[in-house]
Amino acid sequence: MAPQRQPKILIVGAGMSGMLAAIRLIEAGFTDFRVYEKGPDVGGTWRVNTYPGIACDVPSHYYTYKSEPNPNWTARLPQGSEIQQYLVDVAKKHALHQFISFDKEVVDCQHDGKQWTVTLQDGETLIVDFVVACCGLLFNPTYPDIAGLDEFEGDCFHSARWDHSVSFEGKRVGLIGTGSTGAQIMSNLAKLKLSLTIFLRTPQWVFPLPDREYSSAEKTLAKWFPSIARFGHFFYRVTFENLFAKAVIKPGWQRRLMGWACKKNLESVQDPNLRARLTPDFEPLCKRLVMSDSYYSSIQKENVSIADGDIEKISGNTVFTKDGQQHELDVLVLATGYDAHAYFRPMNLKNKDGVQLNDLWSEGPFALRTVAVPGFPNFFFTLGPQSPIGNFSAISIVETQIDYIIECIAWAGQGSVRTVEATTQATDEFNKMVYAAMPDTIWVSGCTNWYTGKKGIPSAWPFTGARFREELKAPRLEEFSVTH
Ligand code: N01
């Protein structure tokens, strides 16, 4: 039903979820909205991250909007640049640029009981009824706390801020971090003529997810028969949700199978000393699995060496490790991850009573059904606390969340409703249910991982994909307080 009223809506971020929010708002008949994007183009994560080897480890046909199948994917595991191009193409197809203001960073939102006053980095302000924060999840880089890092005399940068002016050929390169990002960077740098030192603190389990290029015949067929790409989406979704997503949430054959595959993969390392060095001391899947079929072959290349990941200090261009070794380097790459619990912050949020979101979340972020927080009316977000970020495709999570959020906004579009605010009771009940299921999940089985927050509770989803869609099928009016 077309809205009878047009609330003023601001979407923050023109990445994968902000774009989808815009598309869905258009489809729902909302016209008074804008998207503010801090960068110069759409794409979010895939625009910002350009490190060598960047790729998605979720199969391409599944890492695709369900409503926008893409017969042109060139491989099972898409390169970052290809995903970025896909997002640019989708934005073009839906003429999204007319709704987007680029280079506009939202820094502050204050609610006066009726509306939000939004302030941008450049001092501009605007007043809106709704804010939907689509800021991504992994975008605040974490820098390691290593004495002397700032004074490193060579080139040094985080994986999310890749310096393309730096040449690597013939250089002594150090890489701190061996998670999903570090693994992709390592496999790529190892192909070059350089000497690569991996500072390995905690070995991770590696699942040998094979990549494969799609032949031109396959791509042509997918163009002629769009149902092939749709089937690809369905196939990989069902596979992911029934294998990987079930393995992480409870014990069972899925967990055993994934673990067995990781252990078998590790056996490909022939040298027993190296194998021991690469053997994690925690269960497979406890940390986010590294998906790679080239990790072990790359780390065994002659130009790659493993150093102690416990770094004592950096002085000049030398990294001193706690085992007493010194490593002289020309370039130091930090694949040290992100602050996954910042969510849309550092954006500052304040409500009419002067309560800051930072204070409300001081003990750890929480939300109603992953998308709203009590005390902050008409403010919604994607990929919020307890989203199934460690379970399946981020795109499919966001599709569910956006539909839910738009239904909440539609209340204001239909009747006399002005504000909708998650109740504390509903939020507490939701989180109680989620936390109660955590003991069965693999994330609490004894490792450090970026899912787990201050209180030792993973900010992830301990149920199936079907349950997530069910819980966010439609907003329940009794879970919100409403003003007219
Ligand atoms: O970050 P991480 P990431 N000294 O936090 C090490 C997604 N992603 O960027 O384990 C030495 O996983 C740290 O060591 P330890 C994916 O969801 C997806 O790699 O703390 N080492 C660890 O090895 C992924 O999970 C794709 O001991 C230090 C590493 O840095 C998420 O992004 C591709 C250190 C951080 O690993 C984050 O992955 C890439 C220190 N002081 C990423 N501090 C896809 O394909 C940190 N480390 C979709």
Coordinates of C-alpha atoms and ligand atoms in Angstrom, one line a residue:
M1 CA 0.0 0.0 0.0
A2 CA 1.4 3.4 -1.0
P3 CA 2.2 5.6 2.0
Q4 CA -0.3 8.3 2.8
R5 CA 2.3 10.5 4.4
Q6 CA 5.9 10.9 3.4
P7 CA 8.2 10.9 6.5
K8 CA 11.6 12.5 5.9
I9 CA 14.2 9.6 6.0
L10 CA 18.0 9.7 6.0
I11 CA 20.0 6.6 5.1
V12 CA 23.6 6.8 6.3
G13 CA 25.9 5.0 4.0
A14 CA 25.7 3.9 0.4
G15 CA 27.3 0.5 0.7
M16 CA 25.6 -2.8 0.1
S17 CA 22.9 -2.2 2.8
G18 CA 22.3 1.5 2.2
M19 CA 21.8 0.9 -1.4
L20 CA 19.3 -1.9 -0.7
A21 CA 17.5 0.4 1.8
A22 CA 17.1 3.0 -0.9
I23 CA 15.8 0.4 -3.5
R24 CA 13.3 -0.9 -1.0
L25 CA 12.1 2.6 0.0
I26 CA 11.5 3.4 -3.6
E27 CA 9.6 0.2 -4.1
A28 CA 7.5 0.9 -1.0
G29 CA 6.5 4.3 -2.4
F30 CA 8.7 6.5 -0.1
T31 CA 10.0 9.5 -1.9
D32 CA 11.3 11.9 0.8
F33 CA 14.6 10.2 1.5
R34 CA 18.3 10.8 0.9
V35 CA 21.4 8.7 1.3
Y36 CA 24.4 10.4 2.8
E37 CA 27.7 8.6 2.0
K38 CA 31.0 9.7 3.5
G39 CA 33.0 8.5 0.5
P40 CA 33.0 9.5 -3.2
D41 CA 31.1 6.5 -4.5
V42 CA 28.8 3.6 -3.6
G43 CA 30.1 0.2 -2.5
G44 CA 31.1 0.6 1.2
T45 CA 33.4 -2.2 2.2
W46 CA 34.1 -3.2 -1.4
R47 CA 35.0 0.4 -2.3
V48 CA 37.3 1.0 0.6
N49 CA 39.1 -2.4 0.8
T50 CA 41.4 -2.8 -2.1
Y51 CA 44.3 -4.9 -0.7
P52 CA 45.8 -7.5 -3.1
G53 CA 43.9 -10.7 -3.2
I54 CA 40.7 -9.2 -1.7
A55 CA 37.9 -11.5 -2.5
C56 CA 34.7 -12.7 -0.9
D57 CA 34.7 -16.2 0.6
V58 CA 31.0 -16.5 0.2
P59 CA 30.1 -17.8 -3.3
S60 CA 29.3 -15.1 -5.8
H61 CA 25.8 -16.2 -6.7
Y62 CA 24.9 -16.1 -3.0
Y63 CA 26.8 -12.9 -2.3
T64 CA 24.2 -11.2 -4.5
Y65 CA 21.0 -9.4 -3.8
K66 CA 18.2 -11.9 -4.3
S67 CA 16.3 -9.5 -6.5
E68 CA 19.4 -8.7 -8.6
P69 CA 20.9 -12.0 -9.9
N70 CA 24.2 -11.5 -11.7
P71 CA 24.9 -13.9 -14.6
N72 CA 28.3 -12.2 -15.2
W73 CA 30.2 -13.4 -12.1
T74 CA 33.5 -14.7 -13.4
A75 CA 34.3 -17.1 -10.6
R76 CA 32.8 -18.9 -7.6
L77 CA 34.5 -16.7 -5.2
P78 CA 34.3 -13.1 -6.5
Q79 CA 37.1 -10.6 -6.4
G80 CA 36.5 -7.4 -4.4
S81 CA 36.7 -5.3 -7.5
E82 CA 34.1 -7.4 -9.2
I83 CA 31.7 -7.1 -6.3
Q84 CA 32.3 -3.3 -6.3
Q85 CA 31.4 -3.3 -10.0
Y86 CA 28.3 -5.3 -9.3
L87 CA 27.2 -2.7 -6.7
V88 CA 28.0 0.2 -9.1
D89 CA 25.9 -1.5 -11.8
V90 CA 23.0 -2.1 -9.4
A91 CA 23.1 1.6 -8.3
K92 CA 23.0 2.6 -11.9
K93 CA 20.2 0.3 -12.8
H94 CA 18.0 1.8 -10.0
A95 CA 19.2 5.3 -10.7
L96 CA 20.3 5.6 -7.1
H97 CA 22.7 8.5 -7.6
Q98 CA 19.9 11.0 -7.7
F99 CA 19.2 10.1 -4.0
I100 CA 22.8 10.0 -2.8
S101 CA 24.9 12.9 -1.6
F102 CA 28.6 11.8 -1.6
D103 CA 31.4 13.0 0.6
K104 CA 28.9 13.7 3.4
E105 CA 29.8 12.2 6.7
V106 CA 27.2 12.1 9.5
V107 CA 28.8 12.6 12.8
D108 CA 26.0 13.4 15.2
C109 CA 22.3 12.7 15.6
Q110 CA 20.2 14.3 18.3
H111 CA 16.5 13.6 18.9
D112 CA 14.2 16.2 20.4
G113 CA 11.3 13.8 21.1
K114 CA 9.9 14.4 17.6
Q115 CA 12.6 14.5 15.0
W116 CA 16.3 14.0 14.5
T117 CA 18.8 16.8 14.0
V118 CA 21.6 15.4 12.0
T119 CA 25.0 17.1 11.8
L120 CA 27.6 16.4 9.2
Q121 CA 31.4 16.6 9.4
D122 CA 31.3 19.8 7.4
G123 CA 28.9 21.4 9.9
E124 CA 25.8 21.1 7.7
T125 CA 22.7 20.1 9.6
L126 CA 19.4 18.7 8.5
I127 CA 16.2 17.6 10.3
V128 CA 14.6 14.2 9.5
D129 CA 12.0 11.9 10.9
F130 CA 13.9 8.7 10.5
V131 CA 17.5 7.7 10.4
V132 CA 18.6 4.3 9.1
A133 CA 22.3 3.7 9.7
C134 CA 23.7 1.4 7.0
C135 CA 27.3 1.8 8.0
G136 CA 28.6 -1.7 7.6
L137 CA 30.2 -3.8 10.3
L138 CA 33.9 -4.1 9.7
F139 CA 35.0 -0.6 8.9
N140 CA 36.8 0.8 12.0
P141 CA 40.4 -0.7 11.6
T142 CA 42.0 -2.0 14.8
Y143 CA 45.7 -0.9 15.1
P144 CA 47.9 -3.1 17.3
D145 CA 49.3 -1.6 20.4
I146 CA 53.0 -2.2 19.7
A147 CA 55.6 0.2 21.1
G148 CA 57.3 2.1 18.3
L149 CA 54.8 1.2 15.6
D150 CA 54.1 4.9 14.8
E151 CA 57.8 5.5 14.2
F152 CA 58.4 2.5 11.9
E153 CA 60.8 3.8 9.3
G154 CA 59.5 2.0 6.3
D155 CA 56.0 2.0 4.8
C156 CA 53.3 0.9 7.2
F157 CA 49.5 0.7 6.7
H158 CA 46.4 -1.2 7.7
S159 CA 44.9 -3.7 5.2
A160 CA 41.8 -1.4 5.0
R161 CA 43.9 1.6 4.0
W162 CA 46.1 0.0 1.4
D163 CA 48.8 2.3 0.1
H164 CA 48.9 1.6 -3.7
S165 CA 51.9 3.9 -4.1
V166 CA 54.1 1.4 -2.4
S167 CA 55.9 -1.1 -4.6
F168 CA 56.6 -4.5 -3.1
E169 CA 59.0 -6.1 -5.6
G170 CA 62.4 -6.9 -4.1
K171 CA 61.3 -5.6 -0.6
R172 CA 61.4 -7.2 2.8
V173 CA 57.7 -7.2 3.8
G174 CA 56.2 -8.0 7.2
L175 CA 52.6 -9.0 7.7
I176 CA 50.9 -8.9 11.1
G177 CA 47.7 -10.8 11.3
T178 CA 46.7 -14.1 9.9
G179 CA 42.9 -13.9 9.8
S180 CA 40.8 -14.0 6.7
T181 CA 42.4 -10.7 5.5
G182 CA 45.9 -11.7 6.3
A183 CA 45.5 -15.0 4.6
Q184 CA 44.3 -13.4 1.4
I185 CA 47.1 -10.9 1.4
M186 CA 49.7 -13.5 2.2
S187 CA 48.6 -15.8 -0.7
N188 CA 48.9 -12.8 -3.1
L189 CA 52.1 -11.2 -1.9
A190 CA 53.8 -14.6 -1.8
K191 CA 53.5 -14.8 -5.6
L192 CA 55.7 -11.7 -6.0
K193 CA 59.5 -11.4 -5.9
L194 CA 59.9 -10.3 -2.3
S195 CA 60.7 -11.7 1.0
L196 CA 57.6 -12.0 3.3
T197 CA 57.7 -12.4 7.1
I198 CA 54.4 -13.5 8.7
F199 CA 54.1 -12.6 12.3
L200 CA 52.0 -15.5 13.5
R201 CA 50.5 -15.1 16.9
T202 CA 47.6 -17.5 16.8
P203 CA 47.4 -20.1 14.0
Q204 CA 43.9 -20.4 12.6
W205 CA 42.0 -23.3 11.1
V206 CA 41.8 -23.1 7.3
F207 CA 38.8 -24.5 5.4
P208 CA 40.0 -25.5 1.8
L209 CA 37.1 -23.8 0.0
P210 CA 37.9 -24.3 -3.7
D211 CA 37.6 -21.4 -6.1
R212 CA 36.9 -21.9 -9.8
E213 CA 36.5 -19.6 -12.8
Y214 CA 33.2 -19.8 -14.7
S215 CA 33.6 -20.7 -18.3
S216 CA 32.2 -18.4 -21.0
A217 CA 29.7 -21.1 -21.9
E218 CA 28.5 -21.1 -18.3
K219 CA 28.2 -17.3 -18.3
T220 CA 26.4 -17.3 -21.6
L221 CA 23.9 -19.9 -20.3
A222 CA 23.4 -17.9 -17.1
K223 CA 22.6 -14.8 -19.3
W224 CA 20.1 -16.7 -21.4
F225 CA 18.5 -18.5 -18.5
P226 CA 18.3 -16.1 -15.5
S227 CA 16.9 -19.0 -13.5
I228 CA 20.5 -20.5 -13.4
A229 CA 21.8 -17.5 -11.4
R230 CA 18.7 -17.7 -9.2
F231 CA 19.3 -21.4 -8.7
G232 CA 22.9 -20.6 -7.8
H233 CA 21.7 -18.3 -5.1
F234 CA 19.3 -20.9 -3.8
F235 CA 21.8 -23.7 -3.9
Y236 CA 24.6 -21.8 -2.0
R237 CA 22.1 -20.4 0.5
V238 CA 20.8 -23.8 1.3
T239 CA 24.3 -25.3 1.5
F240 CA 25.6 -22.5 3.7
E241 CA 22.6 -22.4 6.0
N242 CA 22.6 -26.2 6.4
L243 CA 26.3 -26.8 6.7
F244 CA 28.4 -23.8 7.9
A245 CA 25.6 -21.9 9.7
K246 CA 24.5 -25.1 11.6
A247 CA 28.0 -26.0 12.4
V248 CA 28.6 -22.8 14.3
I249 CA 25.4 -22.8 16.4
K250 CA 25.3 -26.3 17.8
P251 CA 27.2 -29.6 18.0
G252 CA 26.4 -32.1 15.3
W253 CA 27.6 -33.7 12.1
Q254 CA 28.0 -30.4 10.4
R255 CA 30.5 -29.2 13.0
R256 CA 32.3 -32.5 12.9
L257 CA 32.5 -32.4 9.1
M258 CA 33.8 -28.9 8.9
G259 CA 36.3 -29.6 11.6
W260 CA 37.5 -32.8 9.8
A261 CA 37.9 -30.9 6.5
C262 CA 40.1 -28.3 8.3
K263 CA 42.2 -30.9 10.0
K264 CA 42.6 -32.8 6.8
N265 CA 43.7 -29.6 5.1
L266 CA 46.4 -29.0 7.7
E267 CA 47.7 -32.5 7.0
S268 CA 48.8 -31.3 3.6
V269 CA 51.7 -29.6 5.4
Q270 CA 54.4 -32.3 5.3
D271 CA 57.0 -30.9 7.7
P272 CA 55.9 -32.0 11.2
N273 CA 57.5 -29.0 12.9
L274 CA 55.8 -26.5 10.6
R275 CA 52.5 -28.4 10.9
A276 CA 52.8 -28.2 14.7
R277 CA 53.5 -24.5 14.4
L278 CA 50.3 -24.1 12.3
T279 CA 48.1 -26.2 14.5
P280 CA 45.5 -24.1 16.4
D281 CA 44.8 -24.9 20.1
F282 CA 41.1 -24.3 19.8
E283 CA 38.2 -26.0 18.0
P284 CA 37.7 -25.3 14.2
L285 CA 35.1 -22.5 13.7
C286 CA 35.7 -20.9 17.1
K287 CA 37.5 -18.1 15.4
R288 CA 36.0 -17.1 12.0
L289 CA 37.3 -19.8 9.6
V290 CA 39.9 -18.8 7.1
M291 CA 38.6 -20.0 3.7
S292 CA 41.4 -20.6 1.4
D293 CA 42.7 -23.4 -0.8
S294 CA 46.1 -21.7 -1.2
Y295 CA 47.0 -20.8 2.4
Y296 CA 49.2 -23.7 3.2
S297 CA 50.9 -23.9 -0.2
S298 CA 51.7 -20.1 0.1
I299 CA 53.0 -20.2 3.6
Q300 CA 55.4 -23.0 2.5
K301 CA 56.9 -21.0 -0.4
E302 CA 60.6 -20.2 -0.2
N303 CA 60.2 -16.5 0.0
V304 CA 57.8 -16.8 3.0
S305 CA 59.0 -17.2 6.6
I306 CA 57.1 -17.4 9.9
A307 CA 58.1 -15.2 12.8
D308 CA 56.9 -15.1 16.4
G309 CA 53.6 -13.1 16.5
D310 CA 54.3 -11.8 20.0
I311 CA 56.0 -8.5 19.1
E312 CA 57.9 -6.7 21.8
K313 CA 58.6 -3.4 20.0
I314 CA 59.5 -1.7 16.8
S315 CA 62.6 0.4 16.5
G316 CA 63.7 2.1 13.2
N317 CA 62.8 -0.5 10.6
T318 CA 63.2 -3.5 12.9
V319 CA 60.6 -5.6 14.5
F320 CA 61.7 -7.2 17.8
T321 CA 59.8 -10.3 18.7
K322 CA 59.5 -11.8 22.2
D323 CA 61.6 -14.9 21.2
G324 CA 64.6 -12.5 20.9
Q325 CA 64.7 -12.3 17.1
Q326 CA 65.0 -9.1 15.1
H327 CA 63.3 -8.6 11.7
E328 CA 64.4 -5.8 9.4
L329 CA 61.7 -4.7 7.0
D330 CA 60.9 -2.2 4.3
V331 CA 57.1 -2.5 4.5
L332 CA 54.9 -3.5 7.3
V333 CA 51.3 -4.5 6.6
L334 CA 48.7 -4.6 9.5
A335 CA 46.0 -7.1 8.8
T336 CA 44.9 -6.7 12.4
G337 CA 41.1 -6.6 12.0
Y338 CA 38.4 -4.3 13.0
D339 CA 36.5 -3.0 16.0
A340 CA 33.4 -5.2 15.2
H341 CA 31.5 -3.8 18.2
A342 CA 31.5 -0.1 17.2
Y343 CA 28.7 -0.7 14.8
F344 CA 27.7 2.7 13.3
R345 CA 29.9 4.6 15.7
P346 CA 31.9 6.9 16.0
M347 CA 28.6 8.5 14.9
N348 CA 27.3 10.1 18.1
L349 CA 23.7 9.6 19.2
K350 CA 21.8 11.5 21.8
N351 CA 18.1 11.4 22.8
K352 CA 15.8 14.0 24.2
D353 CA 16.7 13.1 27.7
G354 CA 20.4 13.7 27.0
V355 CA 21.2 10.0 27.0
Q356 CA 24.1 9.1 24.7
L357 CA 24.2 5.8 22.9
N358 CA 27.8 5.4 24.0
D359 CA 26.7 5.4 27.6
L360 CA 23.8 3.0 27.0
W361 CA 26.1 0.6 25.3
S362 CA 29.0 1.1 27.7
E363 CA 28.6 -2.5 28.9
G364 CA 28.3 -3.8 25.4
P365 CA 26.0 -3.1 22.4
F366 CA 22.5 -4.6 22.4
A367 CA 19.4 -4.2 20.3
L368 CA 15.9 -5.2 19.6
R369 CA 15.9 -7.9 16.9
T370 CA 19.4 -6.6 15.7
V371 CA 18.0 -3.3 14.3
A372 CA 16.8 -0.8 17.0
V373 CA 17.6 0.3 20.5
P374 CA 15.4 1.5 23.3
G375 CA 15.5 5.2 24.0
F376 CA 16.3 6.2 20.4
P377 CA 13.0 6.5 18.5
N378 CA 12.9 6.3 14.7
F379 CA 16.5 5.2 14.6
F380 CA 17.3 1.9 12.9
F381 CA 20.4 0.1 11.7
T382 CA 21.6 -2.9 9.7
L383 CA 24.1 -5.5 10.8
G384 CA 23.5 -4.5 14.4
P385 CA 24.2 -6.5 17.6
Q386 CA 23.4 -10.2 17.4
S387 CA 23.1 -10.2 13.6
P388 CA 24.1 -13.6 12.0
I389 CA 27.4 -12.1 10.9
G390 CA 29.3 -15.3 11.5
N391 CA 26.7 -17.6 10.0
F392 CA 25.9 -16.7 6.4
S393 CA 26.0 -14.1 3.6
A394 CA 25.9 -10.5 4.9
I395 CA 23.7 -9.6 1.9
S396 CA 21.0 -12.0 2.9
I397 CA 21.1 -10.8 6.5
V398 CA 20.6 -7.2 5.4
E399 CA 17.7 -8.2 3.1
T400 CA 15.8 -9.5 6.1
Q401 CA 16.6 -6.5 8.3
I402 CA 15.8 -3.8 5.7
D403 CA 12.3 -5.3 5.0
Y404 CA 11.7 -5.3 8.8
I405 CA 12.9 -1.7 9.1
I406 CA 10.8 -0.5 6.2
E407 CA 7.7 -2.0 7.8
C408 CA 8.4 0.0 11.0
I409 CA 8.8 3.2 8.9
A410 CA 5.5 2.3 7.1
W411 CA 3.6 2.7 10.3
A412 CA 4.5 6.4 10.2
G413 CA 3.6 6.4 6.5
Q414 CA 0.1 5.1 7.0
G415 CA -1.5 6.6 10.1
S416 CA -0.9 9.3 12.6
V417 CA 2.2 7.6 14.1
R418 CA 5.2 10.0 14.5
T419 CA 7.7 8.0 16.4
V420 CA 8.3 4.3 17.0
E421 CA 10.7 3.2 19.7
A422 CA 11.8 -0.3 20.8
T423 CA 10.7 -1.0 24.3
T424 CA 13.2 -2.1 26.9
Q425 CA 11.1 -5.1 27.8
A426 CA 10.9 -6.4 24.3
T427 CA 14.6 -5.8 23.8
D428 CA 15.5 -7.6 27.1
E429 CA 13.3 -10.5 26.2
F430 CA 14.8 -10.8 22.8
N431 CA 18.4 -10.7 24.1
K432 CA 17.6 -13.1 26.9
M433 CA 16.4 -15.6 24.4
V434 CA 19.5 -15.1 22.2
Y435 CA 22.1 -15.2 25.1
A436 CA 20.5 -18.4 26.5
A437 CA 21.4 -20.3 23.3
M438 CA 25.0 -19.2 23.2
P439 CA 26.5 -22.0 25.3
D440 CA 25.9 -24.4 22.4
T441 CA 27.7 -22.2 19.9
I442 CA 31.3 -22.8 18.8
W443 CA 32.2 -19.2 19.5
V444 CA 32.3 -19.8 23.3
S445 CA 34.3 -23.0 23.0
G446 CA 37.6 -21.5 24.1
C447 CA 39.3 -19.0 21.9
T448 CA 39.5 -15.2 21.4
N449 CA 37.4 -14.0 18.4
W450 CA 36.0 -10.8 17.2
Y451 CA 32.4 -11.9 17.8
T452 CA 32.8 -12.0 21.5
G453 CA 32.2 -8.8 23.5
K454 CA 33.2 -7.5 26.9
K455 CA 30.9 -9.8 28.8
G456 CA 32.1 -12.9 27.0
I457 CA 28.9 -13.1 25.0
P458 CA 29.3 -13.3 21.2
S459 CA 27.5 -10.6 19.3
A460 CA 26.2 -13.2 16.8
W461 CA 23.2 -15.3 16.0
P462 CA 22.9 -18.7 17.8
F463 CA 20.0 -20.0 15.7
T464 CA 19.3 -21.0 12.1
G465 CA 18.8 -18.7 9.1
A466 CA 15.1 -19.7 8.9
R467 CA 14.8 -18.6 12.6
F468 CA 16.4 -15.3 11.8
R469 CA 13.9 -14.6 9.0
E470 CA 11.1 -15.8 11.2
E471 CA 12.1 -13.5 14.1
L472 CA 12.3 -10.5 11.8
K473 CA 9.3 -11.5 9.6
A474 CA 7.3 -8.4 10.6
P475 CA 7.6 -5.9 13.4
R476 CA 5.3 -6.5 16.3
L477 CA 3.5 -3.3 17.5
E478 CA 3.6 -4.4 21.1
E479 CA 7.4 -4.3 21.0
F480 CA 7.4 -0.6 20.3
S481 CA 6.1 2.4 22.1
V482 CA 4.5 4.8 19.7
T483 CA 3.8 8.6 19.7
H484 CA 1.2 10.3 17.5
Ligands
N01_1 O1 40.7 -9.7 11.1 P1 40.7 -10.7 12.3 P2 40.6 -9.9 9.6 N1 50.2 -8.8 17.3 O2 40.3 -10.0 13.5 C1 46.2 -10.5 14.6 C2 35.9 -10.6 7.3 N2 36.6 -10.8 6.1 O3 40.6 -8.5 8.9 O4 44.2 -14.2 16.6 C3 50.1 -9.8 16.5 O5 40.0 -12.0 11.9 C4 45.2 -11.5 15.2 O6 45.9 -12.4 16.0 P3 45.1 -13.2 17.2 C5 35.7 -11.9 8.0 O7 34.5 -12.0 8.6 C6 35.9 -11.4 5.2 O8 41.5 -10.9 9.1 O9 44.4 -12.1 18.0 N3 49.0 -10.2 15.8 C7 44.6 -12.1 13.9 O10 45.5 -13.0 13.3 C8 36.8 -11.9 9.0 O11 36.7 -12.7 10.1 C9 36.4 -11.7 4.0 O12 46.2 -13.7 18.0 C10 47.9 -9.4 16.0 C11 44.6 -10.8 13.0 O13 45.5 -9.9 13.5 C12 36.8 -10.4 9.4 O14 36.6 -9.8 8.1 C13 37.8 -11.4 3.7 C14 47.9 -8.3 16.8 C15 43.2 -10.2 13.0 O15 42.3 -11.1 12.5 C16 38.0 -9.9 10.0 O16 39.2 -10.5 9.4 C17 38.5 -10.7 4.7 C18 49.1 -8.0 17.5 N4 49.2 -6.9 18.3 C19 37.9 -10.5 5.9 N5 46.7 -7.7 16.8 C20 35.5 -12.3 3.0 O17 36.0 -13.0 2.2 C21 45.9 -8.5 16.0 N6 46.6 -9.5 15.5 C22 34.1 -12.1 3.1

